[in-house]
Coordinates of C-alpha atoms in Angstrom, one line a residue:
M132 CA -0.3 0.1 0.1
K133 CA 1.3 3.4 -0.6
T134 CA 2.0 6.0 2.2
R135 CA -1.0 8.1 3.8
L136 CA -0.6 11.4 3.2
V137 CA -1.6 14.1 6.0
L138 CA -2.4 17.3 4.7
V139 CA -2.0 20.4 6.9
V140 CA -3.9 23.2 6.2
A141 CA -3.5 26.8 8.4
V142 CA -6.1 28.7 8.4
V143 CA -6.4 32.3 9.5
V144 CA -10.3 34.1 10.3
G145 CA -9.9 38.1 11.0
A146 CA -7.7 39.3 13.2
L147 CA -9.1 36.6 16.0
P148 CA -5.5 35.5 17.8
A149 CA -4.4 32.0 17.9
C150 CA -7.9 31.3 15.7
E151 CA -5.3 28.7 13.6
M152 CA -7.2 25.5 12.7
L153 CA -5.5 22.1 11.9
V154 CA -7.7 20.4 9.6
D155 CA -6.6 17.0 8.6
T156 CA -7.7 16.2 5.2
S157 CA -5.7 12.3 5.3
V158 CA -6.3 10.6 1.9
V159 CA -5.5 6.9 1.1
Q160 CA -4.0 6.3 -2.2
C161 CA -4.1 2.6 -3.6
D162 CA -3.5 0.6 -6.8
T163 CA -6.0 -2.0 -6.5
N164 CA -9.2 -2.6 -4.5
G165 CA -7.2 -5.1 -2.2
D166 CA -5.4 -2.2 -1.4
C167 CA -8.3 -0.4 0.4
A168 CA -10.1 -3.7 1.9
T169 CA -7.1 -4.0 4.2
L170 CA -8.3 -0.8 6.1
G171 CA -11.7 -3.0 7.5
G172 CA -14.3 -0.9 9.7
A173 CA -16.4 0.6 7.5
M174 CA -14.0 0.5 4.9
A175 CA -13.8 -2.7 4.4
R176 CA -15.9 -2.8 1.1
A177 CA -13.8 0.1 0.2
V178 CA -12.6 0.3 -3.8
C179 CA -10.2 1.9 -5.2
G180 CA -11.6 5.2 -7.2
P181 CA -10.1 6.6 -10.5
Q182 CA -8.3 8.8 -8.6
K183 CA -6.3 6.2 -6.9
V184 CA -8.2 6.9 -3.9
C185 CA -10.2 4.6 -1.4
V186 CA -14.0 5.1 -2.1
K187 CA -16.3 3.1 0.9
G188 CA -18.1 0.4 -0.9
P189 CA -21.5 -0.7 -0.8
E190 CA -23.3 -2.2 2.5
C191 CA -23.8 -5.4 1.4
T192 CA -24.7 -7.9 -1.1
T193 CA -26.5 -10.2 0.1
N194 CA -29.6 -10.9 1.6
M195 CA -27.6 -13.3 3.9
E196 CA -25.2 -10.7 5.2
C197 CA -27.7 -8.1 6.0
T198 CA -29.4 -11.4 8.4
T199 CA -26.7 -12.1 9.5
A200 CA -25.5 -8.9 10.9
S201 CA -28.6 -7.6 12.7
Q202 CA -29.6 -11.0 13.4
Q203 CA -33.2 -10.1 12.2
P204 CA -34.8 -11.1 8.7
S205 CA -33.4 -8.8 6.2
I206 CA -32.9 -7.8 2.7
C207 CA -30.1 -6.2 0.5
R208 CA -31.6 -3.7 -1.4
K209 CA -31.1 -3.6 -4.8
S210 CA -32.1 -0.4 -5.7
D211 CA -29.0 1.1 -3.1
Q212 CA -27.0 -1.8 -1.6
K213 CA -28.0 -1.1 2.0
C214 CA -29.3 -3.5 4.1
A215 CA -33.1 -3.5 5.0
I216 CA -34.5 -5.3 8.1
L217 CA -38.0 -7.3 6.7
T218 CA -39.7 -7.2 10.6
T219 CA -41.5 -4.3 12.7
A220 CA -43.7 -4.3 15.3
Q221 CA -46.6 -4.4 12.6
C222 CA -44.9 -6.4 10.2
G223 CA -44.3 -10.1 9.9
L224 CA -43.3 -12.1 7.0
K225 CA -45.5 -15.1 4.8
A226 CA -42.1 -16.9 3.4
D227 CA -40.9 -19.9 3.2
P228 CA -37.8 -19.9 5.3
A229 CA -35.4 -20.7 2.7
D230 CA -36.7 -17.8 0.5
V231 CA -35.8 -15.5 3.5
G232 CA -32.2 -15.6 2.8
N233 CA -32.3 -16.0 -0.9
D234 CA -31.7 -12.8 -3.1
D235 CA -33.3 -14.5 -6.0
T236 CA -36.6 -14.3 -3.4
L237 CA -39.1 -11.7 -4.5
W238 CA -41.0 -9.4 -1.6
F239 CA -44.6 -7.6 -1.8
G240 CA -46.8 -5.7 0.5
L241 CA -49.7 -7.2 2.1
I242 CA -52.0 -5.4 4.3
T243 CA -54.8 -6.6 6.5
P244 CA -56.7 -5.5 9.9
R245 CA -54.8 -7.9 13.1
M246 CA -55.3 -6.5 15.8
A247 CA -58.9 -5.5 16.1
N248 CA -62.1 -7.5 16.5
M249 CA -60.4 -10.8 17.4
N250 CA -57.6 -11.1 14.8
S251 CA -60.3 -10.7 12.0
G252 CA -58.1 -10.1 9.2
L253 CA -56.0 -13.7 9.6
H254 CA -58.7 -15.1 7.2
M255 CA -57.5 -12.0 4.3
E256 CA -53.7 -13.0 5.0
A257 CA -54.1 -16.2 5.3
A258 CA -56.0 -16.4 1.5
A259 CA -53.0 -14.8 0.0
D260 CA -50.4 -16.5 1.7
L261 CA -52.3 -19.8 0.1
V262 CA -51.1 -18.6 -3.2
R263 CA -47.1 -18.6 -1.9
Q264 CA -47.5 -21.5 -1.0
Q265 CA -49.4 -22.2 -3.9
F266 CA -46.4 -21.0 -6.6
N267 CA -44.1 -22.5 -4.3
L268 CA -44.9 -25.9 -4.0
N269 CA -45.3 -25.5 -8.0
G270 CA -42.0 -24.7 -9.2
K271 CA -41.8 -21.3 -7.8
L272 CA -42.7 -18.2 -10.2
P273 CA -40.5 -18.4 -13.9
P274 CA -36.9 -17.0 -14.2
A275 CA -36.7 -13.5 -15.3
T276 CA -34.3 -14.4 -18.1
I277 CA -33.7 -18.1 -20.3
N278 CA -31.4 -20.5 -17.7
G279 CA -32.1 -18.2 -15.1
P280 CA -33.2 -19.3 -11.3
R281 CA -36.9 -19.5 -10.8
R282 CA -38.2 -17.3 -8.2
G283 CA -39.7 -17.2 -4.7
F284 CA -42.1 -14.6 -4.0
A285 CA -43.0 -13.3 -0.3
F286 CA -44.8 -11.2 1.8
V287 CA -44.2 -8.5 4.5
S288 CA -47.2 -8.7 5.5
C289 CA -48.6 -5.5 8.1
N290 CA -51.4 -4.3 9.8
N291 CA -53.9 -1.4 9.2
D292 CA -54.7 -1.0 12.7
A293 CA -52.4 0.6 14.9
D294 CA -51.0 3.1 12.1
L295 CA -51.1 2.7 8.8
D296 CA -48.1 5.1 8.0
K297 CA -46.1 3.1 9.5
S298 CA -47.1 0.3 7.4
I299 CA -46.5 1.8 4.1
N300 CA -43.9 3.6 5.2
H301 CA -41.9 0.2 6.3
L302 CA -43.0 -1.4 2.9
M303 CA -42.4 1.4 0.4
N304 CA -39.1 3.4 2.3
E305 CA -37.6 0.5 3.8
V306 CA -38.1 -3.0 1.7
Q307 CA -39.7 -0.8 -1.3
V308 CA -41.6 -3.6 -2.2
P309 CA -42.9 -2.3 -6.3
A310 CA -46.5 -3.6 -5.4
I311 CA -49.1 -4.1 -2.6
V312 CA -51.6 -6.4 -1.6
G313 CA -54.4 -4.6 0.3
S314 CA -55.6 -2.1 1.9
N315 CA -59.4 -4.1 2.6
L316 CA -60.8 -0.7 3.9
S317 CA -61.9 2.3 1.4
S318 CA -60.7 4.8 3.7
D319 CA -57.0 3.2 3.8
V320 CA -57.3 2.8 0.0
V321 CA -57.7 5.9 -0.1
T322 CA -55.2 7.2 1.7
M323 CA -52.8 4.8 -0.2
L324 CA -53.7 6.3 -3.6
T325 CA -53.6 10.5 -3.2
S326 CA -50.4 10.1 -0.5
Y327 CA -48.4 7.5 -1.1
T328 CA -47.9 4.7 -3.5
V329 CA -49.1 7.1 -6.9
K330 CA -46.4 9.0 -6.1
T331 CA -43.7 6.4 -5.9
G332 CA -45.1 4.2 -8.5
V333 CA -46.0 1.3 -6.2
L334 CA -48.7 -0.8 -8.0
T335 CA -52.0 -1.6 -4.9
L336 CA -54.3 -4.4 -5.6
S337 CA -57.9 -4.0 -3.2
P338 CA -59.3 -7.2 -2.5
T339 CA -62.6 -4.9 -1.3
A340 CA -62.5 -1.4 -1.1
G341 CA -65.8 -0.6 -2.6
A342 CA -65.8 3.5 -2.0
A343 CA -67.2 4.6 -5.5
N344 CA -64.8 7.9 -5.3
I345 CA -61.9 5.8 -5.4
T346 CA -62.9 5.4 -9.5
D347 CA -62.1 8.9 -9.4
I348 CA -58.7 9.1 -8.2
D349 CA -56.0 9.6 -10.8
N350 CA -53.9 6.8 -10.1
K351 CA -51.6 6.7 -13.5
G352 CA -52.7 3.1 -14.2
L353 CA -51.4 2.2 -10.5
F354 CA -54.7 0.7 -8.9
F355 CA -56.9 -2.7 -9.4
R356 CA -59.7 -3.9 -7.5
M357 CA -61.2 -7.4 -6.8
S358 CA -64.5 -6.2 -6.0
G359 CA -67.0 -3.8 -7.5
S360 CA -67.7 -0.1 -6.5
D361 CA -70.5 0.3 -3.9
T362 CA -71.7 2.3 -6.4
I363 CA -73.5 -1.4 -7.9
A364 CA -75.0 -2.4 -4.1
V365 CA -76.8 1.2 -4.0
K366 CA -78.0 0.6 -7.2
T367 CA -79.6 -3.2 -6.0
L368 CA -80.4 -1.5 -3.2
A369 CA -82.4 1.6 -5.0
Y370 CA -84.1 -1.7 -6.9
V371 CA -85.2 -3.6 -4.1
L372 CA -87.1 -0.1 -2.7
K373 CA -88.9 0.5 -5.5
T374 CA -89.7 -2.6 -7.1
V375 CA -90.2 -4.6 -3.6
I376 CA -90.5 -2.8 -0.3
E377 CA -92.5 0.2 -1.5
P378 CA -95.5 -2.1 -3.0
Q379 CA -95.6 -4.3 0.0
L380 CA -96.0 -1.2 2.1
R381 CA -99.1 0.3 -0.8
S382 CA -100.4 -3.3 -0.9
G383 CA -102.5 -5.4 1.0
A384 CA -106.0 -5.6 3.0
T385 CA -104.6 -3.1 5.4
P386 CA -101.7 -1.4 3.6
T387 CA -99.1 1.1 5.2
L388 CA -99.1 3.5 3.3
G389 CA -102.4 4.6 2.3
P390 CA -103.3 6.2 -1.3
G391 CA -101.2 9.4 -2.0
E392 CA -99.4 9.4 1.2
P393 CA -95.9 9.9 0.6
M394 CA -93.2 7.2 2.0
R395 CA -89.8 8.6 3.9
V396 CA -86.6 7.2 3.3
A397 CA -83.2 7.8 5.5
V398 CA -79.7 7.4 5.0
L399 CA -77.3 6.8 7.7
Y400 CA -73.8 6.7 6.9
K401 CA -70.7 6.7 8.1
S402 CA -68.5 9.8 7.7
D403 CA -65.4 8.4 6.0
A404 CA -64.6 8.0 2.2
L405 CA -67.1 4.3 1.9
G406 CA -70.3 6.2 3.7
E407 CA -69.8 9.8 2.2
S408 CA -69.1 7.6 -1.5
D409 CA -72.3 5.3 -0.8
N410 CA -74.3 8.6 0.3
R411 CA -73.8 9.9 -2.9
A412 CA -74.8 7.0 -5.0
A413 CA -78.1 6.9 -2.5
T414 CA -78.4 10.5 -3.9
E415 CA -78.2 9.9 -7.3
F416 CA -79.8 6.5 -7.8
V417 CA -82.5 6.0 -5.3
V418 CA -85.9 7.0 -6.4
F419 CA -89.5 6.5 -4.5
N420 CA -93.0 8.1 -4.3
G421 CA -92.4 8.3 -7.8
K422 CA -89.6 10.9 -7.4
S423 CA -85.5 11.4 -7.2
T424 CA -84.4 12.7 -3.9
R425 CA -84.4 15.7 -4.3
D426 CA -88.0 15.8 -6.0
N427 CA -88.5 14.4 -2.9
G428 CA -87.9 17.2 -0.7
S429 CA -88.5 16.7 3.4
N430 CA -89.5 13.2 2.8
Y431 CA -85.7 12.2 2.2
K432 CA -83.2 12.7 5.4
A433 CA -79.3 11.9 4.5
I434 CA -78.1 11.3 8.3
P435 CA -73.9 11.4 8.8
Y436 CA -73.3 9.7 12.1
G437 CA -69.0 10.2 12.7
S438 CA -66.8 6.8 12.5
N439 CA -66.6 5.5 16.1
P440 CA -69.0 5.6 18.8
N441 CA -66.4 4.8 21.2
D442 CA -64.4 8.3 21.0
P443 CA -66.0 10.9 23.2
L444 CA -65.5 13.2 20.7
M445 CA -67.5 11.3 18.0
A446 CA -70.3 9.7 20.8
A447 CA -72.6 12.3 20.1
R448 CA -72.4 12.4 17.0
F449 CA -74.2 8.9 17.3
T450 CA -76.8 9.7 20.0
Q451 CA -78.3 12.2 17.7
A452 CA -78.2 10.7 14.6
V453 CA -81.0 7.6 16.5
G454 CA -82.8 11.2 17.6
D455 CA -82.6 12.5 14.2
V456 CA -84.2 9.2 13.0
I457 CA -86.7 8.5 15.3
A458 CA -87.6 12.1 14.7
F459 CA -88.2 11.2 11.2
K460 CA -89.8 7.7 11.5
P461 CA -89.5 6.8 7.7
H462 CA -90.5 3.5 6.5
V463 CA -87.0 2.9 5.4
I464 CA -83.6 3.3 6.2
F465 CA -80.5 3.0 4.2
G466 CA -77.7 1.7 6.3
L467 CA -74.1 2.6 4.5
G468 CA -71.8 1.8 7.0
S469 CA -69.2 -0.7 8.8
T470 CA -68.9 -2.3 12.1
E471 CA -69.8 -0.2 14.1
F472 CA -73.0 0.3 13.1
S473 CA -74.3 -1.2 15.9
A474 CA -74.6 1.6 18.1
L475 CA -77.0 2.3 15.8
D476 CA -79.5 0.0 14.6
V477 CA -79.9 -1.9 17.8
P478 CA -80.9 1.9 19.9
I479 CA -82.9 2.7 16.9
E480 CA -84.9 -0.5 17.3
K481 CA -85.3 -0.2 21.3
T482 CA -86.6 3.4 21.5
W483 CA -88.9 2.6 18.2
P484 CA -92.0 5.0 18.8
P485 CA -95.1 2.7 20.0
G486 CA -97.7 2.3 17.0
V487 CA -95.4 3.3 13.9
P488 CA -95.2 0.8 11.2
R489 CA -91.3 -0.1 11.9
P490 CA -88.8 0.7 9.0
Y491 CA -87.1 -1.7 6.8
W492 CA -83.2 -1.8 6.6
L493 CA -81.2 -1.6 3.6
V494 CA -78.0 -2.4 3.9
V495 CA -74.4 -2.8 2.3
K496 CA -72.2 -6.2 3.1
G497 CA -70.1 -4.1 5.7
I498 CA -72.8 -4.5 8.1
A499 CA -74.0 -7.6 7.6
T500 CA -72.4 -9.0 10.8
N501 CA -73.9 -6.6 13.0
F502 CA -77.3 -7.4 12.1
I503 CA -76.5 -11.4 12.5
K504 CA -75.1 -10.6 16.1
D505 CA -78.1 -7.6 17.0
I506 CA -81.3 -9.1 15.7
G507 CA -80.9 -12.8 17.1
G508 CA -84.3 -14.3 17.9
N509 CA -86.9 -11.7 16.7
E510 CA -88.9 -12.7 13.8
D511 CA -89.9 -9.4 12.6
W512 CA -86.5 -7.5 13.0
A513 CA -85.4 -10.2 10.7
K514 CA -87.9 -10.0 8.1
R515 CA -87.2 -5.9 7.7
V516 CA -83.8 -6.6 6.5
Y517 CA -81.7 -6.8 2.9
G518 CA -78.9 -6.5 1.6
A519 CA -76.6 -6.5 -1.5
Q520 CA -73.2 -7.8 -1.5
P521 CA -71.3 -9.3 -4.2
F522 CA -72.2 -12.8 -5.7
V523 CA -69.5 -15.2 -6.0
D524 CA -70.8 -18.2 -7.4
K525 CA -69.4 -21.2 -5.1
S526 CA -70.4 -23.6 -7.7
P527 CA -67.2 -24.0 -10.1
P528 CA -64.4 -26.4 -9.6
A529 CA -62.1 -24.0 -8.6
Y530 CA -64.0 -22.2 -6.0
Q531 CA -64.1 -25.6 -4.1
F532 CA -60.8 -26.4 -4.6
F533 CA -59.9 -23.2 -3.3
E534 CA -62.0 -23.7 -0.3
Q535 CA -60.9 -27.0 0.3
S536 CA -57.3 -26.4 0.0
F537 CA -58.3 -22.9 2.6
I538 CA -60.0 -25.4 5.7
D539 CA -56.9 -28.1 4.7
N540 CA -54.6 -25.4 5.8
Y541 CA -56.2 -23.0 8.1
P542 CA -58.6 -25.1 10.0
D543 CA -58.8 -22.5 12.6
L544 CA -59.6 -19.6 10.4
R545 CA -63.0 -22.0 8.7
K546 CA -65.1 -19.4 10.9
L547 CA -64.0 -16.2 10.2
A548 CA -63.7 -16.7 6.2
S549 CA -65.7 -14.6 4.4
V550 CA -68.0 -15.0 1.1
T551 CA -66.2 -12.3 -0.2
A552 CA -62.8 -11.3 1.7
T553 CA -60.9 -14.3 2.0
P554 CA -61.2 -14.9 -2.0
S555 CA -60.6 -11.7 -2.7
Y556 CA -57.4 -11.8 -1.1
F557 CA -56.4 -14.9 -3.4
D558 CA -57.5 -13.4 -6.0
A559 CA -55.7 -10.3 -6.2
A560 CA -52.3 -12.3 -4.8
Y561 CA -52.9 -14.7 -8.0
V562 CA -52.9 -11.6 -10.3
L563 CA -49.9 -10.6 -8.9
A564 CA -48.2 -13.5 -9.2
Y565 CA -49.4 -13.6 -13.3
A566 CA -48.2 -10.5 -13.3
I567 CA -44.5 -10.8 -12.6
A568 CA -44.5 -14.1 -15.1
A569 CA -46.0 -11.8 -17.6
N570 CA -43.5 -9.3 -16.8
G571 CA -40.7 -11.3 -18.0
N572 CA -37.7 -9.4 -17.7
N573 CA -38.5 -6.3 -17.8
P574 CA -37.5 -4.6 -14.2
L575 CA -39.9 -5.3 -11.3
T576 CA -41.8 -1.9 -11.4
G577 CA -45.0 -1.0 -10.3
A578 CA -46.0 0.7 -13.7
N579 CA -45.0 -2.7 -15.2
L580 CA -47.2 -5.1 -13.5
A581 CA -49.4 -2.8 -14.3
S582 CA -48.9 -2.8 -18.0
A583 CA -48.6 -6.6 -17.5
I584 CA -52.0 -7.0 -15.9
R585 CA -53.8 -5.0 -18.9
T586 CA -52.0 -6.1 -21.7
R587 CA -51.8 -10.0 -20.9
L588 CA -54.6 -11.0 -18.2
T589 CA -57.7 -9.7 -20.0
P590 CA -59.6 -10.5 -22.8
A591 CA -58.0 -10.4 -25.9
P592 CA -59.5 -12.6 -29.2
S593 CA -57.0 -15.0 -28.7
A594 CA -57.3 -15.3 -24.9
T595 CA -58.2 -18.5 -23.4
S596 CA -60.8 -18.0 -20.1
V597 CA -59.0 -19.5 -16.7
Y598 CA -59.9 -19.6 -13.4
V599 CA -57.3 -18.7 -11.0
G600 CA -56.1 -21.8 -8.4
A601 CA -53.3 -24.3 -8.2
D602 CA -54.3 -26.5 -10.7
H603 CA -54.5 -24.0 -13.8
I604 CA -50.7 -22.4 -12.5
F605 CA -48.8 -24.6 -15.0
E606 CA -51.6 -23.8 -18.0
V607 CA -51.2 -20.0 -17.0
L608 CA -47.6 -20.1 -17.0
R609 CA -46.7 -21.6 -20.8
A610 CA -49.4 -19.5 -22.3
L611 CA -47.9 -16.3 -20.6
N612 CA -44.1 -17.9 -21.8
N613 CA -45.7 -18.4 -24.9
G614 CA -46.1 -14.4 -25.6
Q615 CA -50.1 -15.6 -25.1
S616 CA -52.6 -13.4 -22.7
V617 CA -55.4 -14.8 -20.9
D618 CA -58.7 -14.2 -19.3
L619 CA -58.5 -14.4 -15.9
Q620 CA -61.8 -15.3 -14.0
G621 CA -61.3 -15.1 -10.0
L622 CA -63.3 -17.0 -7.3
T623 CA -65.4 -13.3 -6.7
G624 CA -66.2 -13.0 -10.3
S625 CA -64.8 -10.9 -13.4
L626 CA -61.3 -9.7 -13.8
D627 CA -62.1 -7.9 -16.7
F628 CA -60.5 -4.4 -15.4
D629 CA -61.6 -0.9 -17.0
L630 CA -59.2 1.7 -17.5
H631 CA -59.9 3.2 -13.6
G632 CA -58.9 -1.0 -12.4
D633 CA -62.8 -1.2 -11.5
V634 CA -64.6 -4.8 -11.8
P635 CA -68.4 -5.0 -13.4
Q636 CA -69.4 -7.4 -10.4
T637 CA -72.8 -8.5 -10.5
Q638 CA -74.5 -8.3 -6.8
E639 CA -76.6 -9.9 -5.4
V640 CA -79.5 -9.2 -3.1
F641 CA -79.8 -11.2 0.7
C642 CA -81.8 -11.2 3.6
M643 CA -81.4 -13.1 6.8
R644 CA -80.3 -16.6 7.6
N645 CA -81.8 -17.8 10.7
E646 CA -81.5 -21.3 12.4
P647 CA -85.2 -23.1 13.4
P648 CA -84.8 -25.1 17.2
P649 CA -85.6 -28.9 17.0
G650 CA -89.2 -28.3 18.1
G651 CA -90.4 -25.3 15.5
G652 CA -90.4 -22.0 15.4
F653 CA -87.6 -19.2 14.4
G654 CA -84.8 -19.9 16.3
T655 CA -82.0 -17.3 16.1
V656 CA -80.4 -15.5 12.8
T657 CA -76.9 -17.0 12.2
G658 CA -76.0 -15.5 9.1
V659 CA -76.8 -14.3 5.7
K660 CA -78.6 -15.7 2.9
S661 CA -79.4 -15.2 -0.7
A662 CA -82.7 -13.8 -1.7
G663 CA -82.9 -14.9 -5.2
M664 CA -82.4 -11.3 -6.6
R665 CA -79.4 -10.3 -9.1
Y666 CA -78.0 -7.2 -10.4
D667 CA -75.6 -7.7 -13.2
P668 CA -73.8 -4.2 -13.9
V669 CA -73.1 -4.6 -17.5
S670 CA -76.4 -5.5 -18.4
D671 CA -78.3 -2.9 -15.9
A672 CA -80.5 -5.9 -15.4
V673 CA -82.0 -7.5 -12.5
T674 CA -82.8 -11.2 -12.7
G675 CA -85.1 -13.5 -10.1
N676 CA -87.3 -12.8 -7.2
I677 CA -87.0 -12.3 -3.6
T678 CA -88.2 -15.2 -2.0
A679 CA -88.7 -17.3 1.5
C680 CA -87.1 -14.0 3.3
P681 CA -85.5 -14.8 6.0
G682 CA -85.4 -18.8 6.4
P683 CA -82.9 -21.5 6.8

């Protein structure tokens, strides 16, 4: 090694006495990288630069180096060759142990609920992870280049309960994932698209966010959702009001509404992205008394109620909303909210004025579980509730295969699994995996994955229609490898995304399902069941009739 040169510079500032500063601007000269390697410490990876000076090298070159150094699962980021710890207090891993230290493993984000409601989001995380397992069991993802290594893919799985911002920042800035599956909540997705993911080019695949106003966000093509917008659900409920409930109220030997008597309709909506969006849809599509909501004047009332009844600052808004409904005495109440709705439906039913006809309830899927729990054995109340939810056809072999695989792998989560959210996370993870395969050797960016979805996983004249699922993995990968397009079908319905990333998902009307006791009678409400009516947004048509509601 050449000698160390020490340059001493004397600096005199103004006329201050004894104001001399000795500045050591030592440089290490070199001929080879080996000269620099002997320095050790922070310069252990130093390289001999063009000026024959040792320049500090990368922090890491392999994932295993980072994992060993931190004693935690870590990666060496390819963007800057710096170590990033994969886990945090809010984020865990869904990966095979061998994949954690493998430099060919592809890492993506996953966001689900975790803390609240007794780990109610575990079934969503499990459905996405089932996809990861199915690909790894079938030889992993194909290589990016000819004769290259096959690639496993894994999730950094974060929750959206405590601090969504921390989870998003960890996924985007620390791990630097190109795509995120989740969140399941519309308010989260609005935050992600407007403040985070679009700005940094990260692809967002939302399984269940239903707010209609998400469509209006300029997402630069970096967003897809597996479930239809709640606009479709509100249209479905509006049809039920016009063709089923209003005729019932005006018919019979002793009709609830006399000749010419106006019907009153209230909309109770949550003060968040989904509630506000659903309320606007109701204002646009609901028709009763032969008029639009605007022309019904005082016979129509939209009532916001806040978002959290357990927050002392918001509790008064819930109380006020209940009082407004009781004073209005509507014949029909649209319930457009989420799991907080028990703070409204229960007190409204308990304090309903004697002698006044009790209201029908028209609800979105997000509060179905509330009514199941709150109605209990109240047969009269059960007869007055209808809802709209995405129609999921369970008859295809693909769905039955998924259902059995889920039960086999996660028997403890069987009761938590839902008819929409669970398979929607499964659909989203498959869309991501096939997008990776279709992307080939292009840089793995959010924009390139989005382009692969739009150009290779959508209908085309020669595209083969095929369901997601392990039994079709080789068929789809072979087609993509041959440059063909695949018309991918999800378990929850069509995956024919439009320019906004939306899908035209059919909705079905549901009513309460009850379990009669052995001796006969009504028993208790145990869930929801199809009411026999569906709305197809593509044809803008309703088929079927409501029958046997409620019922076993």
